[in-house]
Short mmCIF file of C-alpha atoms and ligand atoms in Angstrom, two decimals:
data_model
loop_
_atom_site.label_atom_id
_atom_site.label_comp_id
_atom_site.label_asym_id
_atom_site.label_seq_id
_atom_site.Cartn_x
_atom_site.Cartn_y
_atom_site.Cartn_z
CA UNK A 1 60.66 178.73 55.95
CA UNK A 2 58.01 178.34 51.60
CA UNK A 3 59.45 176.06 50.20
CA UNK A 4 61.43 178.09 47.09
CA UNK A 5 60.25 176.56 43.66
CA UNK A 6 62.46 173.64 41.87
CA UNK A 7 65.47 175.14 39.86
CA UNK A 8 65.34 175.77 36.66
CA UNK A 9 67.84 174.71 34.51
CA UNK A 10 68.25 176.33 31.27
CA UNK A 11 69.32 172.99 29.42
CA UNK A 12 65.75 171.66 29.43
CA UNK A 13 63.19 172.29 26.90
CA UNK A 14 61.23 174.70 27.48
CA UNK A 15 57.26 173.40 27.51
CA UNK A 16 54.29 174.47 26.69
CA UNK A 17 50.53 174.11 28.55
CA UNK A 18 49.52 170.41 28.29
CA UNK A 19 46.50 169.66 25.33
CA UNK A 20 48.69 172.91 23.01
CA UNK A 21 47.59 172.72 19.35
CA UNK A 22 50.22 172.30 17.66
CA UNK A 23 48.91 172.15 14.19
CA UNK A 24 49.67 174.15 10.35
CA UNK A 25 46.92 176.62 8.16
CA UNK A 26 45.94 176.96 4.54
CA UNK A 27 42.35 179.01 3.02
CA UNK A 28 40.37 176.60 0.34
CA UNK A 29 41.86 178.98 -1.88
CA UNK A 30 45.67 178.41 -1.77
CA UNK A 31 45.24 175.25 -2.48
CA UNK A 32 42.65 173.99 -4.17
CA UNK A 33 42.45 174.82 -6.96
CA UNK A 34 39.86 175.37 -9.72
CA UNK A 35 38.48 177.47 -8.41
CA UNK A 36 35.48 179.30 -10.48
CA UNK A 37 32.64 181.10 -9.12
CA UNK A 38 34.99 183.06 -6.89
CA UNK A 39 35.74 186.63 -7.63
CA UNK A 40 39.45 185.85 -7.17
CA UNK A 41 38.87 183.98 -10.22
CA UNK A 42 37.50 186.45 -12.15
CA UNK A 43 40.31 188.99 -10.96
CA UNK A 44 43.47 187.02 -12.07
CA UNK A 45 42.34 186.17 -15.46
CA UNK A 46 41.89 189.77 -16.08
CA UNK A 47 44.64 191.58 -13.99
CA UNK A 48 47.05 188.41 -12.78
CA UNK A 49 49.98 187.02 -15.54
CA UNK A 50 49.25 183.98 -16.82
CA UNK A 51 52.12 182.84 -13.43
CA UNK A 52 50.19 184.49 -11.63
CA UNK A 53 46.59 182.66 -11.83
CA UNK A 54 45.11 179.77 -9.01
CA UNK A 55 44.39 176.96 -11.98
CA UNK A 56 44.69 174.21 -9.82
CA UNK A 57 46.98 175.47 -7.00
CA UNK A 58 48.09 172.58 -5.50
CA UNK A 59 45.05 170.31 -6.35
CA UNK A 60 43.90 169.85 -1.73
CA UNK A 61 40.65 169.37 -3.80
CA UNK A 62 41.85 166.05 -4.85
CA UNK A 63 44.76 165.42 -2.43
CA UNK A 64 43.19 166.17 0.88
CA UNK A 65 43.66 162.81 2.09
CA UNK A 66 47.49 162.83 1.17
CA UNK A 67 47.12 166.33 2.59
CA UNK A 68 46.19 165.06 5.80
CA UNK A 69 48.59 162.16 5.77
CA UNK A 70 51.50 164.31 6.25
CA UNK A 71 50.30 166.18 8.80
CA UNK A 72 49.45 163.55 10.29
CA UNK A 73 52.42 161.58 10.09
CA UNK A 74 54.59 165.45 11.59
CA UNK A 75 52.31 164.89 14.06
CA UNK A 76 50.45 167.96 14.28
CA UNK A 77 47.13 167.34 16.37
CA UNK A 78 45.32 170.81 14.98
CA UNK A 79 44.51 171.29 11.66
CA UNK A 80 43.53 174.66 10.37
CA UNK A 81 41.22 175.91 6.78
CA UNK A 82 38.83 176.99 5.02
CA UNK A 83 35.56 176.30 3.10
CA UNK A 84 35.26 178.00 0.10
CA UNK A 85 31.48 179.99 -0.15
CA UNK A 86 31.25 180.14 -3.81
CA UNK A 87 31.75 176.48 -4.80
CA UNK A 88 28.68 175.30 -2.59
CA UNK A 89 26.65 178.43 -3.95
CA UNK A 90 27.79 178.70 -6.90
CA UNK A 91 24.36 181.32 -8.01
CA UNK A 92 22.51 182.90 -5.49
CA UNK A 93 20.10 180.95 -3.34
CA UNK A 94 21.71 177.93 -5.48
CA UNK A 95 23.48 175.41 -2.93
CA UNK A 96 24.95 173.13 -4.48
CA UNK A 97 24.30 169.64 -2.99
CA UNK A 98 27.56 168.00 -3.85
CA UNK A 99 30.46 170.18 -2.95
CA UNK A 100 28.19 169.88 0.76
CA UNK A 101 29.25 166.03 0.37
CA UNK A 102 32.36 167.24 -0.31
CA UNK A 103 33.05 169.82 2.62
CA UNK A 104 31.73 166.93 4.81
CA UNK A 105 34.09 164.19 3.54
CA UNK A 106 37.44 166.35 3.53
CA UNK A 107 36.70 167.66 7.66
CA UNK A 108 35.87 163.58 8.89
CA UNK A 109 38.53 162.68 6.87
CA UNK A 110 40.20 165.53 9.31
CA UNK A 111 38.15 163.55 12.18
CA UNK A 112 39.31 160.70 11.40
CA UNK A 113 42.74 161.38 11.49
CA UNK A 114 42.36 162.35 14.81
CA UNK A 115 42.70 166.09 14.37
CA UNK A 116 41.30 169.38 16.77
CA UNK A 117 39.48 171.22 12.97
CA UNK A 118 39.27 174.68 13.39
CA UNK A 119 37.46 175.91 9.93
CA UNK A 120 37.61 179.47 8.75
CA UNK A 121 34.05 180.50 7.47
CA UNK A 122 35.28 183.16 4.75
CA UNK A 123 38.45 183.19 4.21
CA UNK A 124 39.31 186.68 1.24
CA UNK A 125 37.05 185.40 -1.87
CA UNK A 126 33.34 185.82 -2.34
CA UNK A 127 30.91 184.13 -5.16
CA UNK A 128 30.81 186.50 -7.99
CA UNK A 129 27.65 186.19 -7.90
CA UNK A 130 28.20 188.11 -4.16
CA UNK A 131 30.92 190.66 -6.09
CA UNK A 132 29.07 191.34 -8.41
CA UNK A 133 26.60 192.78 -5.95
CA UNK A 134 29.27 195.05 -4.73
CA UNK A 135 30.60 191.93 -2.32
CA UNK A 136 31.32 193.53 1.87
CA UNK A 137 30.26 197.06 1.06
CA UNK A 138 26.44 195.64 0.46
CA UNK A 139 24.51 195.44 3.38
CA UNK A 140 23.07 192.49 2.05
CA UNK A 141 26.17 190.28 1.63
CA UNK A 142 26.10 190.28 5.60
CA UNK A 143 22.12 188.40 5.05
CA UNK A 144 23.96 185.74 2.28
CA UNK A 145 26.93 185.44 4.52
CA UNK A 146 24.63 184.03 7.64
CA UNK A 147 22.47 182.81 4.87
CA UNK A 148 25.22 180.46 4.01
CA UNK A 149 26.15 179.79 7.85
CA UNK A 150 22.96 178.36 8.58
CA UNK A 151 22.72 176.25 5.17
CA UNK A 152 26.81 174.64 5.50
CA UNK A 153 26.91 174.13 9.06
CA UNK A 154 24.42 171.76 10.22
CA UNK A 155 26.25 169.24 7.86
CA UNK A 156 29.38 170.16 9.08
CA UNK A 157 29.29 170.80 12.85
CA UNK A 158 30.35 166.52 13.83
CA UNK A 159 33.68 167.27 12.09
CA UNK A 160 34.21 171.32 13.79
CA UNK A 161 35.64 171.99 16.74
CA UNK A 162 36.87 175.72 16.30
CA UNK A 163 34.63 178.11 13.83
CA UNK A 164 36.98 180.93 12.33
CA UNK A 165 34.08 183.39 11.14
CA UNK A 166 36.53 185.86 9.76
CA UNK A 167 40.20 185.82 7.85
CA UNK A 168 41.98 189.66 8.17
CA UNK A 169 38.92 191.60 7.96
CA UNK A 170 41.72 194.70 8.28
CA UNK A 171 44.04 192.36 5.45
CA UNK A 172 41.24 192.61 3.21
CA UNK A 173 40.68 196.03 3.43
CA UNK A 174 44.01 197.09 3.02
CA UNK A 175 44.02 195.09 0.58
CA UNK A 176 41.08 196.15 -1.41
CA UNK A 177 40.76 200.09 -1.24
CA UNK A 178 44.00 201.08 -0.11
CA UNK A 179 46.99 199.55 -1.81
CA UNK A 180 43.77 199.06 -4.52
CA UNK A 181 45.42 195.58 -5.95
CA UNK A 182 43.40 192.63 -4.63
CA UNK A 183 39.25 192.48 -6.38
CA UNK A 184 37.29 195.09 -6.23
CA UNK A 185 39.58 197.21 -6.31
CA UNK A 186 39.09 200.92 -5.49
CA UNK A 187 39.02 203.64 -3.89
CA UNK A 188 36.17 204.80 -1.83
CA UNK A 189 36.14 206.08 1.88
CA UNK A 190 32.69 205.28 1.89
CA UNK A 191 33.37 201.85 0.34
CA UNK A 192 36.08 200.99 3.33
CA UNK A 193 33.90 202.09 5.86
CA UNK A 194 31.17 200.19 4.90
CA UNK A 195 32.91 197.00 4.46
CA UNK A 196 34.54 196.64 7.57
CA UNK A 197 31.20 197.74 8.97
CA UNK A 198 29.59 194.90 7.47
CA UNK A 199 31.98 192.48 8.28
CA UNK A 200 31.47 193.72 12.39
CA UNK A 201 27.65 192.41 11.54
CA UNK A 202 28.21 189.48 10.45
CA UNK A 203 30.79 188.42 12.57
CA UNK A 204 28.28 189.46 15.48
CA UNK A 205 25.24 187.16 13.18
CA UNK A 206 27.48 184.63 12.68
CA UNK A 207 28.09 184.08 15.80
CA UNK A 208 25.24 184.46 17.40
CA UNK A 209 23.59 181.73 15.29
CA UNK A 210 26.51 179.60 16.33
CA UNK A 211 25.59 180.39 19.78
CA UNK A 212 22.35 179.71 19.86
CA UNK A 213 22.42 176.04 17.37
CA UNK A 214 25.64 175.20 20.43
CA UNK A 215 24.93 176.25 23.19
CA UNK A 216 26.92 173.80 25.07
CA UNK A 217 29.54 176.23 22.89
CA UNK A 218 32.31 175.53 20.41
CA UNK A 219 34.02 178.06 20.58
CA UNK A 220 34.40 180.97 18.07
CA UNK A 221 36.28 183.81 17.31
CA UNK A 222 38.43 185.92 14.00
CA UNK A 223 41.38 185.30 12.58
CA UNK A 224 42.93 188.84 13.38
CA UNK A 225 46.54 189.72 10.90
CA UNK A 226 47.62 191.37 14.26
CA UNK A 227 51.31 193.82 14.08
CA UNK A 228 53.95 194.75 15.99
CA UNK A 229 54.49 198.81 16.18
CA UNK A 230 57.24 200.16 17.41
CA UNK A 231 58.80 204.42 17.40
CA UNK A 232 62.19 204.18 15.63
CA UNK A 233 63.60 207.47 18.03
CA UNK A 234 62.75 206.34 21.80
CA UNK A 235 62.23 210.07 22.61
CA UNK A 236 59.83 211.30 19.78
CA UNK A 237 55.99 211.79 20.33
CA UNK A 238 54.72 212.04 16.85
CA UNK A 239 56.01 208.06 16.02
CA UNK A 240 55.70 207.33 19.68
CA UNK A 241 51.42 208.74 18.98
CA UNK A 242 51.70 207.23 15.58
CA UNK A 243 52.57 203.54 16.65
CA UNK A 244 49.77 203.83 19.27
CA UNK A 245 47.09 205.71 16.23
CA UNK A 246 47.77 202.17 14.42
CA UNK A 247 48.25 199.84 17.29
CA UNK A 248 44.06 201.07 17.61
CA UNK A 249 43.60 200.66 13.97
CA UNK A 250 45.20 198.04 12.96
CA UNK A 251 45.39 195.93 16.30
CA UNK A 252 41.88 196.69 18.67
CA UNK A 253 39.30 198.83 16.23
CA UNK A 254 37.61 195.39 14.52
CA UNK A 255 37.65 194.10 18.61
CA UNK A 256 36.16 197.07 19.56
CA UNK A 257 33.15 197.22 17.22
CA UNK A 258 32.60 193.06 18.24
CA UNK A 259 32.52 192.83 22.15
CA UNK A 260 31.84 189.75 23.85
CA UNK A 261 31.62 188.07 20.62
CA UNK A 262 35.02 185.87 20.60
CA UNK A 263 35.63 183.07 22.88
CA UNK A 264 39.57 183.33 21.22
CA UNK A 265 41.65 185.30 19.76
CA UNK A 266 43.00 184.43 16.56
CA UNK A 267 46.11 186.22 16.45
CA UNK A 268 47.37 186.00 13.09
CA UNK A 269 51.05 187.18 13.36
CA UNK A 270 53.73 188.51 10.46
CA UNK A 271 54.65 192.13 10.76
CA UNK A 272 56.73 194.07 12.29
CA UNK A 273 56.96 198.06 11.38
CA UNK A 274 58.74 201.15 13.09
CA UNK A 275 57.61 205.08 12.83
CA UNK A 276 59.90 207.00 11.65
CA UNK A 277 59.44 210.71 11.48
CA UNK A 278 60.40 211.20 7.44
CA UNK A 279 58.89 213.93 7.16
CA UNK A 280 56.18 215.86 8.94
CA UNK A 281 53.72 212.75 9.82
CA UNK A 282 55.81 209.61 10.78
CA UNK A 283 55.95 206.63 8.07
CA UNK A 284 57.00 202.99 8.93
CA UNK A 285 60.37 203.68 8.22
CA UNK A 286 60.93 200.10 5.59
CA UNK A 287 64.50 199.66 6.17
CA UNK A 288 65.41 196.34 7.93
CA UNK A 289 68.28 196.20 10.38
CA UNK A 290 70.75 194.96 8.92
CA UNK A 291 71.05 192.92 11.50
CA UNK A 292 67.74 190.60 10.84
CA UNK A 293 66.75 188.23 8.20
CA UNK A 294 64.21 188.73 5.96
CA UNK A 295 61.71 186.54 4.61
CA UNK A 296 62.23 186.43 0.57
CA UNK A 297 59.76 188.22 0.62
CA UNK A 298 61.57 191.04 2.49
CA UNK A 299 59.37 190.57 5.38
CA UNK A 300 61.65 191.18 9.12
CA UNK A 301 62.16 188.76 11.44
CA UNK A 302 61.64 189.69 14.43
CA UNK A 303 60.79 187.11 17.29
CA UNK A 304 60.42 189.53 19.70
CA UNK A 305 57.38 190.62 17.91
CA UNK A 306 55.17 187.54 18.74
CA UNK A 307 56.09 188.31 22.21
CA UNK A 308 55.22 192.09 22.10
CA UNK A 309 51.52 191.46 20.82
CA UNK A 310 50.86 188.57 22.39
CA UNK A 311 51.09 190.83 25.50
CA UNK A 312 49.66 194.31 24.54
CA UNK A 313 46.27 191.73 23.94
CA UNK A 314 46.15 189.19 26.05
CA UNK A 315 43.22 189.15 27.92
CA UNK A 316 40.83 186.74 29.80
CA UNK A 317 39.98 184.22 26.93
CA UNK A 318 42.32 182.48 25.70
CA UNK A 319 44.93 183.25 22.95
CA UNK A 320 45.01 181.04 19.47
CA UNK A 321 47.97 181.64 16.91
CA UNK A 322 45.94 181.22 13.89
CA UNK A 323 48.78 181.90 11.38
CA UNK A 324 52.13 182.30 11.83
CA UNK A 325 55.54 181.96 8.61
CA UNK A 326 57.43 182.72 6.69
CA UNK A 327 58.43 182.63 3.04
CA UNK A 328 61.38 181.44 2.04
CA UNK A 329 63.55 178.77 0.19
CA UNK A 330 66.69 178.62 2.29
CA UNK A 331 64.73 175.79 4.93
CA UNK A 332 66.98 177.08 7.80
CA UNK A 333 66.02 180.15 7.90
CA UNK A 334 62.79 178.25 8.43
CA UNK A 335 64.27 175.91 11.15
CA UNK A 336 65.68 179.37 12.80
CA UNK A 337 61.83 181.73 12.20
CA UNK A 338 60.46 178.25 14.26
CA UNK A 339 62.27 177.95 16.72
CA UNK A 340 63.17 181.62 18.04
CA UNK A 341 59.73 182.54 17.56
CA UNK A 342 57.92 179.73 19.43
CA UNK A 343 60.38 180.49 22.22
CA UNK A 344 58.74 183.55 21.80
CA UNK A 345 55.34 182.09 22.43
CA UNK A 346 56.29 180.49 25.26
CA UNK A 347 57.60 183.33 27.09
CA UNK A 348 54.73 185.06 26.76
CA UNK A 349 53.07 182.33 27.98
CA UNK A 350 55.58 182.38 31.13
CA UNK A 351 54.28 185.87 31.72
CA UNK A 352 51.32 185.11 31.89
CA UNK A 353 49.20 185.00 28.40
CA UNK A 354 46.98 182.15 28.66
CA UNK A 355 47.73 180.79 25.02
CA UNK A 356 46.66 177.40 23.45
CA UNK A 357 47.44 176.42 20.28
CA UNK A 358 50.22 177.23 17.07
CA UNK A 359 49.76 177.02 14.28
CA UNK A 360 52.26 177.63 11.27
CA UNK A 361 51.27 179.54 8.30
CA UNK A 362 50.64 176.72 5.75
CA UNK A 363 50.69 173.70 6.15
CA UNK A 364 52.00 173.14 2.06
CA UNK A 365 53.27 175.74 -0.46
CA UNK A 366 50.58 177.20 -1.75
CA UNK A 367 48.89 179.91 -4.37
CA UNK A 368 49.25 183.55 -2.30
CA UNK A 369 47.23 185.84 -4.13
CA UNK A 370 49.05 188.43 -6.27
CA UNK A 371 52.49 187.74 -5.60
CA UNK A 372 51.11 184.03 -7.35
CA UNK A 373 53.37 180.39 -6.30
CA UNK A 374 56.49 182.34 -5.78
CA UNK A 375 56.61 182.75 -1.98
CA UNK A 376 56.99 179.60 -0.41
CA UNK A 377 55.88 179.28 2.88
CA UNK A 378 55.53 176.24 3.24
CA UNK A 379 56.49 173.06 5.72
CA UNK A 380 55.98 170.33 2.59
CA UNK A 381 57.64 171.41 -0.83
CA UNK A 382 54.88 171.63 -3.71
CA UNK A 383 56.62 170.46 -7.38
CA UNK A 384 53.45 171.88 -8.96
CA UNK A 385 54.91 170.13 -12.60
CA UNK A 386 54.21 167.22 -10.99
CA UNK A 387 52.00 167.78 -7.79
CA UNK A 388 54.46 165.48 -5.63
CA UNK A 389 55.24 166.83 -2.01
CA UNK A 390 58.13 167.02 -0.36
CA UNK A 391 58.14 167.39 2.91
CA UNK A 392 61.39 170.13 3.91
CA UNK A 393 63.81 168.92 6.79
CA UNK A 394 62.37 172.58 9.16
CA UNK A 395 59.03 169.85 9.24
CA UNK A 396 60.62 167.76 11.46
CA UNK A 397 62.02 170.64 13.94
CA UNK A 398 58.38 171.22 14.01
CA UNK A 399 57.54 167.68 14.75
CA UNK A 400 60.45 167.72 17.46
CA UNK A 401 58.89 170.70 19.31
CA UNK A 402 55.48 169.31 19.52
CA UNK A 403 56.71 165.64 20.54
CA UNK A 404 58.31 166.95 23.18
CA UNK A 405 55.64 170.30 23.48
CA UNK A 406 58.59 172.05 24.06
CA UNK A 407 61.45 173.23 22.74
CA UNK A 408 64.97 171.10 24.37
CA UNK A 409 67.45 172.75 24.63
CA UNK A 410 69.65 171.08 21.47
CA UNK A 411 66.94 173.01 19.17
CA UNK A 412 67.44 176.00 21.13
CA UNK A 413 71.78 176.12 20.01
CA UNK A 414 70.05 176.79 16.12
CA UNK A 415 69.64 179.52 16.80
CA UNK A 416 73.18 180.81 16.88
CA UNK A 417 73.61 178.62 13.70
CA UNK A 418 76.71 177.87 14.39
CA UNK A 419 78.16 175.50 12.86
CA UNK A 420 78.22 173.30 15.67
CA UNK A 421 74.58 173.50 16.90
CA UNK A 422 73.50 172.71 12.86
CA UNK A 423 74.59 168.98 12.93
CA UNK A 424 72.75 168.31 15.80
CA UNK A 425 70.21 169.97 13.85
CA UNK A 426 70.44 167.29 10.72
CA UNK A 427 71.22 164.94 13.13
CA UNK A 428 68.22 165.36 14.58
CA UNK A 429 65.72 165.95 11.49
CA UNK A 430 67.24 162.65 9.95
CA UNK A 431 65.83 160.88 13.79
CA UNK A 432 62.64 161.88 13.05
CA UNK A 433 62.93 161.58 8.90
CA UNK A 434 62.94 157.57 9.84
CA UNK A 435 60.57 157.35 13.13
CA UNK A 436 57.78 158.79 10.29
CA UNK A 437 58.26 156.81 8.35
CA UNK A 438 58.13 153.80 10.05
C1 LIG B 501 46.36 185.40 4.92
C2 LIG B 501 47.16 183.57 3.84
C3 LIG B 501 48.73 184.94 2.98
C4 LIG B 501 49.32 184.47 4.67
C5 LIG B 501 50.38 185.23 4.13
C6 LIG B 501 47.87 185.91 5.76
O1 LIG B 501 47.66 187.07 5.50
O2 LIG B 501 45.52 184.82 5.41
O3 LIG B 501 46.37 183.42 3.19
O4 LIG B 501 49.17 183.73 2.57
O5 LIG B 501 48.65 185.70 5.19
O6 LIG B 501 50.72 186.13 3.19
#
């Protein structure tokens, strides 16, 4: 008789695979400060109220060592960040050696602390001179981007383990051409299509270059914003058509245009959308069931969604969750978020999806684009009056999970957020706080 596998008791820790990457993510413009040669800097001055200017942001340009020490003390073993093209090439063809050396130091600082480093080469911002020639609408931008990448990579490649060529091309297009609230805002179907095609071509070129330079292979991919879509009424065919169509356009189109140029799938997961027949065409219902938590931005907390997108995208290449986080000043909510989302990630792994890492968005509070500094995504709070960092209790829940490489049973009880569970959690948080300050 074949031996039955040992029973798993439900009071045991939910384990993640060995070697799982645990970290947090940031992007240059959102944390560094004084990104004065970028299109975003100019856009803020001209279109956003003073409270929504990035200014010195979190001053991470100067405080990076301190921030990396924090991530280390929280037991993270990986970190995702981006470099800023506008600093490195502030004028066409003029590369600033001092800024190149700065990024060498930043990345070295991560390596010295033992982090696995995931580096994003483009995270929404462009040098002003690139924006002036039409940004991604102009096919020359792909040439300039590739030239920039070829310039910088030899200086920094020793300190990078994973390359993310582009962050969320779809969100960029949506905010620029549909919502029209980001730099370069305009209504143009042609501009939108050109931007999409130029971004796909930039990714393919850089993928090819990185592979020809490192044949042994450092994995290359993109970080893509993936949404979980659902129909409001199960019986409605039109709602289901809307789901399939949006799923294809938002979640799969970029991959369809860039086949065989991804060594991993980088998934940024934030949104769950229900399509409802309000008029002739089903539209996102915007209604969050009252039983569901929401973030301070009104975004629905829907842990099942991350399971759904992971199983939907599962492929023969590894998946990294390159971003997932909640804007909340209610840290209990962030606790529940972390535990319940990671539980769903574990469930997807159990179902056979090859997930190899999780990067919480974000390590520290930061500049949330057109929303300024109000949304608080950080595991670590930033006091913008004095740039002091304060570790939030939820950061310690994350540390607890990292230390177990899994979710201890005591934490699972917290999802129901009973008073008793909160006490257990508080006690555990205090213990971890003591451990990390030792
Ligand atoms: C972006 C980040 C942003 C985060 C939260 C992602 O779409 O990559 O830059 O801060 O979402 O909105």
